[in-house]
Amino acid sequence: MTNVQALSLLAFLSLQPDDCTFVVLGEREPPGAFLRAVNLYRSNGGGDALRELESLDDNEVQSFVERVKEVRVVIRRGSGNTAVPEDRCLLAASLLVIESGMERAESSLWSFADARFDAGFRLSSLVESEPLRSSFQRDALLLAGLFHQDLIFKDAFPGPAFERADRYLQAAVKRYPRDVEVLVAGGALLEWAGSLPEEDPSFLKEAQDLYTQALKTLPEDAHALLRLGWVLRKRRETERALSFLKRITDMGAEDDLVYRAWMGLGALAAGAGDYDMAATYYQNAVRLIPAWQPAHIGLAYVLHESGSHTEARRALDAALAIEASDDPLTEWWSYELGLAPRYVPLLERMREETAW
């Protein structure tokens, strides 16, 4: 490399911006309104950047996409000292637009939200690094699916949220068929739908298939084992359900998963009329997490059915003495949420990965 070439390279690198903008033939372009919002998002997070984006016409995003393509044509023609915003800038742009779609969905502005999600995914396709692009798109699909699944439990009319959660999670399953978290997330949504009264029972079979697929990749995944055991119980495949639930109790999994396994085993034993065995299972659950009501209630029921009325009353009194927590993440009922609560830490991680 000659001195002149070295100086030229240094000059170009000095023009390479730390923020997100374009450099064309050595000239740095002033960032447009959309890129200003992206830079604000990278430095300060959502708030102000999202408000800035909401003030813009949707065409601003498409204009940015077209500008990236135009400048890349210039680069391919061999024009020097030219650059588009680097990949992490493009990922930040994608995430900002997706997050604005989330805000619109929270207000049930479904068509506007869909447009933003679609635009955000298109932006991510501009990323040149294949591993970076694939990893981000996996996270983005999972984020969109879990976010909409969470909305199901907050919206008075959950149908639109379910349709979108299913769309995004099934897209994730199709693209990442060996990703255990994606498979369990998709299965959990379908299991919830298939457990509703008068709902399509095929949802439970689809959930079973996804959990089974997850276990082929990671045979000891506790979440997949538990959920497969539960969905088999719901489908009345008793012997198979027993085998998966017992694996959970034997493997030293997290307390809430083992508790749910004991509860599933108790329900199976009670359904078979073996109240003594059911009582043992429910007592195991009570000892594990005494602050959760369901095992006390299950124990009271089977003791009553077996004729132990005094002990049944004690178990019921213990259940009534427990105050239900307001935190769904620590409650028994959080099972119905599937992996939906994970969208919050997932979004936080994605923000951190695209920040300055």
Coordinates of C-alpha atoms in Angstrom, one line a residue:
M1 CA 0.0 0.0 0.0
T2 CA 1.4 3.4 -1.0
N3 CA 1.4 6.4 1.3
V4 CA -1.2 8.0 -0.8
Q5 CA -3.5 4.9 -0.5
A6 CA -2.9 4.8 3.2
L7 CA -3.8 8.4 3.6
S8 CA -6.9 7.9 1.5
L9 CA -8.0 5.0 3.6
L10 CA -7.4 6.9 6.8
A11 CA -9.4 9.8 5.5
F12 CA -12.3 7.5 4.5
L13 CA -12.3 5.8 7.9
S14 CA -12.4 9.2 9.6
L15 CA -15.6 9.8 7.6
Q16 CA -17.1 6.5 8.7
P17 CA -19.7 7.7 11.2
D18 CA -20.2 6.4 14.7
D19 CA -23.9 7.1 14.3
C20 CA -26.1 5.7 11.6
T21 CA -25.8 7.5 8.3
F22 CA -24.5 7.2 4.8
V23 CA -21.1 8.2 3.3
V24 CA -21.1 8.6 -0.5
L25 CA -17.9 9.3 -2.4
G26 CA -16.3 10.6 0.8
E27 CA -19.2 12.9 1.7
R28 CA -21.2 12.2 4.8
E29 CA -25.0 12.6 4.2
P30 CA -26.9 14.5 6.9
P31 CA -29.2 11.9 8.5
G32 CA -32.8 12.1 7.5
A33 CA -35.7 12.1 10.0
F34 CA -35.8 8.3 10.2
L35 CA -32.1 7.9 10.9
R36 CA -32.2 10.6 13.5
A37 CA -34.9 8.5 15.3
V38 CA -32.7 5.4 14.9
N39 CA -29.7 7.2 16.4
L40 CA -31.9 8.4 19.3
Y41 CA -33.1 4.9 19.8
R42 CA -29.6 3.5 20.0
S43 CA -28.5 6.1 22.5
N44 CA -31.5 6.6 24.7
G45 CA -33.8 3.6 24.1
G46 CA -37.5 3.6 23.2
G47 CA -39.4 6.6 24.6
D48 CA -38.3 9.7 22.6
A49 CA -37.3 7.6 19.6
L50 CA -40.7 6.0 19.4
R51 CA -42.4 9.3 19.6
E52 CA -40.2 10.7 16.9
L53 CA -41.0 7.7 14.7
E54 CA -44.7 8.1 15.2
S55 CA -44.5 11.7 13.9
L56 CA -43.1 10.4 10.6
D57 CA -44.9 9.1 7.5
D58 CA -44.6 5.4 6.9
N59 CA -42.9 6.2 3.6
E60 CA -39.9 7.4 5.5
V61 CA -39.0 3.8 6.4
Q62 CA -39.4 2.6 2.8
S63 CA -37.3 5.6 1.5
F64 CA -34.5 4.5 3.9
V65 CA -34.7 0.9 2.5
E66 CA -34.5 2.2 -1.0
R67 CA -31.5 4.5 -0.1
V68 CA -29.6 1.5 1.3
K69 CA -30.1 -0.4 -1.9
E70 CA -29.1 2.6 -4.0
V71 CA -25.8 3.2 -2.1
R72 CA -25.0 -0.5 -2.2
V73 CA -25.2 -0.3 -6.0
V74 CA -22.7 2.5 -5.9
I75 CA -20.4 0.3 -3.8
R76 CA -20.7 -2.7 -6.1
R77 CA -19.7 -0.5 -9.0
G78 CA -16.4 0.0 -7.3
S79 CA -16.9 3.6 -6.2
G80 CA -14.6 4.2 -3.2
N81 CA -15.2 6.0 0.0
T82 CA -18.8 5.0 0.1
A83 CA -20.7 3.2 2.9
V84 CA -24.2 2.4 4.2
P85 CA -25.0 2.3 7.9
E86 CA -23.4 -0.8 9.4
D87 CA -25.3 -3.9 10.3
R88 CA -26.0 -3.1 13.9
C89 CA -27.5 0.3 12.8
L90 CA -29.8 -1.7 10.5
L91 CA -30.8 -4.0 13.3
A92 CA -31.5 -1.0 15.5
A93 CA -33.7 0.4 12.8
S94 CA -35.6 -2.9 12.5
L95 CA -36.1 -3.2 16.2
L96 CA -37.3 0.4 16.5
V97 CA -40.0 -0.1 13.8
I98 CA -41.0 -3.5 15.4
E99 CA -41.3 -1.9 18.8
S100 CA -43.5 0.9 17.3
G101 CA -45.7 -1.9 15.9
M102 CA -46.0 -3.4 19.4
E103 CA -47.2 0.0 20.7
R104 CA -49.9 0.1 18.0
A105 CA -51.0 -3.5 18.8
E106 CA -51.4 -2.6 22.4
S107 CA -54.0 -0.1 21.3
S108 CA -55.6 -2.7 19.0
L109 CA -54.7 -0.8 15.9
W110 CA -54.1 -4.1 14.2
S111 CA -53.6 -3.1 10.5
F112 CA -51.2 -0.3 11.5
A113 CA -49.4 -2.6 13.8
D114 CA -49.1 -5.3 11.1
A115 CA -47.6 -2.7 8.7
R116 CA -44.9 -1.8 11.2
F117 CA -44.0 -5.4 12.0
D118 CA -43.7 -6.1 8.2
A119 CA -41.6 -3.1 7.7
G120 CA -39.4 -4.0 10.6
F121 CA -38.8 -7.5 9.2
R122 CA -38.0 -6.1 5.8
L123 CA -35.4 -3.8 7.4
S124 CA -33.7 -6.8 9.0
S125 CA -33.3 -8.4 5.6
L126 CA -30.8 -5.6 4.7
V127 CA -28.3 -6.9 7.2
E128 CA -25.4 -8.4 5.2
S129 CA -23.9 -10.7 7.9
E130 CA -25.9 -13.9 7.6
P131 CA -25.3 -15.1 11.2
L132 CA -26.2 -11.7 12.6
R133 CA -29.3 -11.5 10.4
S134 CA -30.5 -15.0 11.1
S135 CA -30.0 -14.6 14.9
F136 CA -31.8 -11.3 14.9
Q137 CA -34.7 -12.6 12.8
R138 CA -35.1 -15.6 15.0
D139 CA -35.3 -13.3 18.0
A140 CA -37.7 -10.9 16.2
L141 CA -40.1 -13.6 15.2
L142 CA -40.1 -15.0 18.8
L143 CA -40.5 -11.5 20.2
A144 CA -43.5 -10.8 18.0
G145 CA -45.1 -14.2 18.8
L146 CA -44.6 -14.0 22.6
F147 CA -45.7 -10.3 22.7
H148 CA -49.0 -11.1 20.9
Q149 CA -49.5 -14.1 23.1
D150 CA -49.2 -11.9 26.1
L151 CA -51.8 -9.6 24.7
I152 CA -54.3 -12.5 24.6
F153 CA -54.6 -12.3 28.3
K154 CA -55.0 -8.5 28.4
D155 CA -57.4 -7.9 25.5
A156 CA -61.2 -8.2 25.9
F157 CA -61.3 -9.7 22.4
P158 CA -58.2 -12.0 22.2
G159 CA -58.9 -13.4 18.7
P160 CA -56.7 -10.9 16.7
A161 CA -53.8 -11.3 19.2
F162 CA -54.0 -15.1 19.0
E163 CA -54.0 -15.0 15.2
R164 CA -50.8 -12.9 15.1
A165 CA -49.1 -14.9 17.9
D166 CA -49.8 -18.1 16.0
R167 CA -48.6 -16.6 12.7
Y168 CA -45.3 -15.4 14.1
L169 CA -44.5 -18.4 16.2
Q170 CA -45.4 -20.8 13.3
A171 CA -43.1 -18.8 11.0
A172 CA -40.4 -19.1 13.6
V173 CA -40.9 -22.9 13.9
K174 CA -40.7 -23.2 10.1
R175 CA -37.4 -21.3 9.9
Y176 CA -35.8 -22.7 13.0
P177 CA -37.2 -26.3 13.4
R178 CA -34.4 -27.4 15.8
D179 CA -34.7 -24.4 18.1
V180 CA -36.0 -25.8 21.4
E181 CA -37.3 -22.5 22.8
V182 CA -39.1 -21.7 19.6
L183 CA -40.7 -25.1 19.5
V184 CA -41.8 -25.0 23.1
A185 CA -43.2 -21.4 22.6
G186 CA -45.2 -22.5 19.6
G187 CA -46.5 -25.6 21.4
A188 CA -47.5 -23.7 24.5
L189 CA -49.7 -21.3 22.5
L190 CA -51.4 -24.2 20.7
E191 CA -51.8 -26.1 24.0
W192 CA -53.6 -23.1 25.5
A193 CA -55.9 -22.8 22.5
G194 CA -56.6 -26.5 22.4
S195 CA -57.5 -26.5 26.2
L196 CA -60.3 -24.0 25.8
P197 CA -63.9 -25.3 25.9
E198 CA -65.3 -26.2 22.4
E199 CA -61.9 -25.4 20.8
D200 CA -60.4 -27.4 18.0
P201 CA -58.7 -30.5 19.6
S202 CA -56.2 -30.7 16.8
F203 CA -54.4 -27.8 18.5
L204 CA -53.4 -30.3 21.3
K205 CA -52.0 -32.7 18.8
E206 CA -50.0 -30.0 17.1
A207 CA -48.7 -28.9 20.5
Q208 CA -47.7 -32.5 21.2
D209 CA -45.8 -32.8 17.9
L210 CA -43.8 -29.6 18.6
Y211 CA -42.9 -30.7 22.2
T212 CA -41.8 -34.1 20.7
Q213 CA -39.7 -32.3 18.1
A214 CA -38.1 -30.2 20.8
L215 CA -37.1 -33.3 22.8
K216 CA -35.5 -34.8 19.7
T217 CA -33.1 -31.9 19.8
L218 CA -32.7 -31.7 23.6
P219 CA -34.0 -34.9 25.3
E220 CA -33.7 -33.6 28.8
D221 CA -35.3 -30.2 28.3
A222 CA -37.5 -29.9 31.4
H223 CA -40.1 -27.5 29.9
A224 CA -40.7 -29.7 26.9
L225 CA -40.9 -32.8 29.1
L226 CA -43.4 -31.2 31.4
R227 CA -45.6 -29.8 28.7
L228 CA -45.6 -33.0 26.7
G229 CA -46.7 -34.9 29.8
W230 CA -49.5 -32.4 30.4
V231 CA -50.7 -32.4 26.8
L232 CA -50.7 -36.2 26.8
R233 CA -52.8 -36.1 29.9
K234 CA -55.2 -33.8 28.3
R235 CA -55.4 -36.1 25.3
R236 CA -56.0 -39.0 27.7
E237 CA -52.8 -40.9 26.7
T238 CA -52.4 -41.8 30.4
E239 CA -49.4 -44.2 30.3
R240 CA -47.3 -42.0 28.2
A241 CA -48.2 -38.9 30.3
L242 CA -47.1 -40.8 33.4
S243 CA -43.7 -41.6 32.0
F244 CA -42.9 -38.0 31.0
L245 CA -44.2 -36.5 34.2
K246 CA -42.2 -38.9 36.3
R247 CA -39.0 -38.0 34.4
I248 CA -39.5 -34.4 35.7
T249 CA -39.8 -35.5 39.3
D250 CA -36.7 -37.6 39.0
M251 CA -34.4 -35.2 37.3
G252 CA -34.1 -32.3 39.8
A253 CA -35.8 -29.7 37.6
E254 CA -36.9 -26.2 38.8
D255 CA -39.3 -26.3 41.7
D256 CA -42.3 -24.9 39.7
L257 CA -41.8 -27.5 37.0
V258 CA -41.6 -30.4 39.5
Y259 CA -44.6 -29.0 41.3
R260 CA -46.7 -29.1 38.1
A261 CA -45.4 -32.6 37.4
W262 CA -46.7 -33.8 40.8
M263 CA -50.0 -32.1 40.1
G264 CA -50.3 -33.8 36.8
L265 CA -49.5 -37.2 38.4
G266 CA -52.0 -36.5 41.1
A267 CA -54.7 -35.7 38.6
L268 CA -53.9 -38.9 36.7
A269 CA -54.1 -41.0 39.8
A270 CA -57.3 -39.4 41.0
G271 CA -58.8 -39.9 37.5
A272 CA -58.0 -43.6 37.8
G273 CA -59.6 -43.8 41.3
D274 CA -56.3 -44.4 43.1
Y275 CA -56.9 -41.7 45.8
D276 CA -54.1 -42.9 48.1
M277 CA -51.5 -42.5 45.4
A278 CA -53.1 -39.1 44.3
A279 CA -52.8 -37.9 47.9
T280 CA -49.1 -38.8 48.0
Y281 CA -48.5 -36.9 44.8
Y282 CA -50.4 -33.8 46.0
Q283 CA -48.6 -34.0 49.4
N284 CA -45.3 -33.9 47.5
A285 CA -46.4 -30.8 45.7
V286 CA -47.5 -29.2 49.0
R287 CA -44.1 -29.8 50.6
L288 CA -42.3 -28.4 47.5
I289 CA -44.3 -25.1 47.2
P290 CA -46.6 -24.7 50.2
A291 CA -47.6 -21.2 49.2
W292 CA -49.5 -22.4 46.1
Q293 CA -53.1 -23.3 46.6
P294 CA -53.8 -25.9 43.9
A295 CA -52.0 -28.9 45.6
H296 CA -53.9 -28.2 48.9
I297 CA -57.2 -28.2 47.0
G298 CA -56.3 -31.3 45.1
L299 CA -55.3 -33.0 48.3
A300 CA -58.5 -32.0 50.0
Y301 CA -60.5 -33.4 47.1
V302 CA -58.9 -36.9 47.1
L303 CA -58.9 -37.1 50.9
H304 CA -62.7 -36.4 50.8
E305 CA -63.3 -38.9 48.1
S306 CA -61.4 -41.6 50.1
G307 CA -63.5 -40.9 53.2
S308 CA -60.8 -39.0 55.2
H309 CA -63.1 -36.0 55.9
T310 CA -61.2 -34.5 58.8
E311 CA -57.9 -34.5 57.0
A312 CA -59.7 -33.1 53.9
R313 CA -61.0 -30.2 55.9
R314 CA -57.5 -29.5 57.2
A315 CA -56.2 -29.4 53.7
L316 CA -59.0 -27.1 52.5
D317 CA -58.4 -24.8 55.5
A318 CA -54.7 -24.6 54.5
A319 CA -55.7 -23.6 51.0
L320 CA -58.1 -20.9 52.2
A321 CA -55.4 -19.5 54.5
I322 CA -53.2 -18.7 51.5
E323 CA -53.4 -15.3 49.9
A324 CA -53.2 -15.4 46.1
S325 CA -50.2 -13.5 44.8
D326 CA -50.7 -10.7 42.3
D327 CA -47.6 -11.7 40.4
P328 CA -48.5 -14.1 37.6
L329 CA -44.9 -15.2 37.2
T330 CA -44.9 -16.9 40.6
E331 CA -48.5 -18.2 40.4
W332 CA -49.7 -21.6 39.4
W333 CA -51.8 -20.1 36.6
S334 CA -48.7 -18.8 34.8
Y335 CA -48.6 -22.1 33.0
E336 CA -51.4 -20.8 30.7
L337 CA -49.2 -17.9 29.6
G338 CA -46.7 -20.3 28.1
L339 CA -43.4 -18.5 27.4
A340 CA -45.1 -15.2 26.8
P341 CA -43.5 -13.4 29.8
R342 CA -40.1 -14.0 28.2
Y343 CA -40.8 -11.3 25.6
V344 CA -39.9 -8.6 28.1
P345 CA -36.3 -9.7 28.8
L346 CA -35.9 -10.7 25.2
L347 CA -36.7 -7.1 24.1
E348 CA -34.3 -5.7 26.7
R349 CA -31.5 -8.0 25.4
M350 CA -32.2 -7.0 21.8
R351 CA -32.1 -3.3 22.7
E352 CA -28.8 -3.8 24.4
E353 CA -27.3 -5.6 21.4
T354 CA -28.3 -2.8 19.0
A355 CA -27.3 0.1 21.3
W356 CA -24.1 2.2 21.0

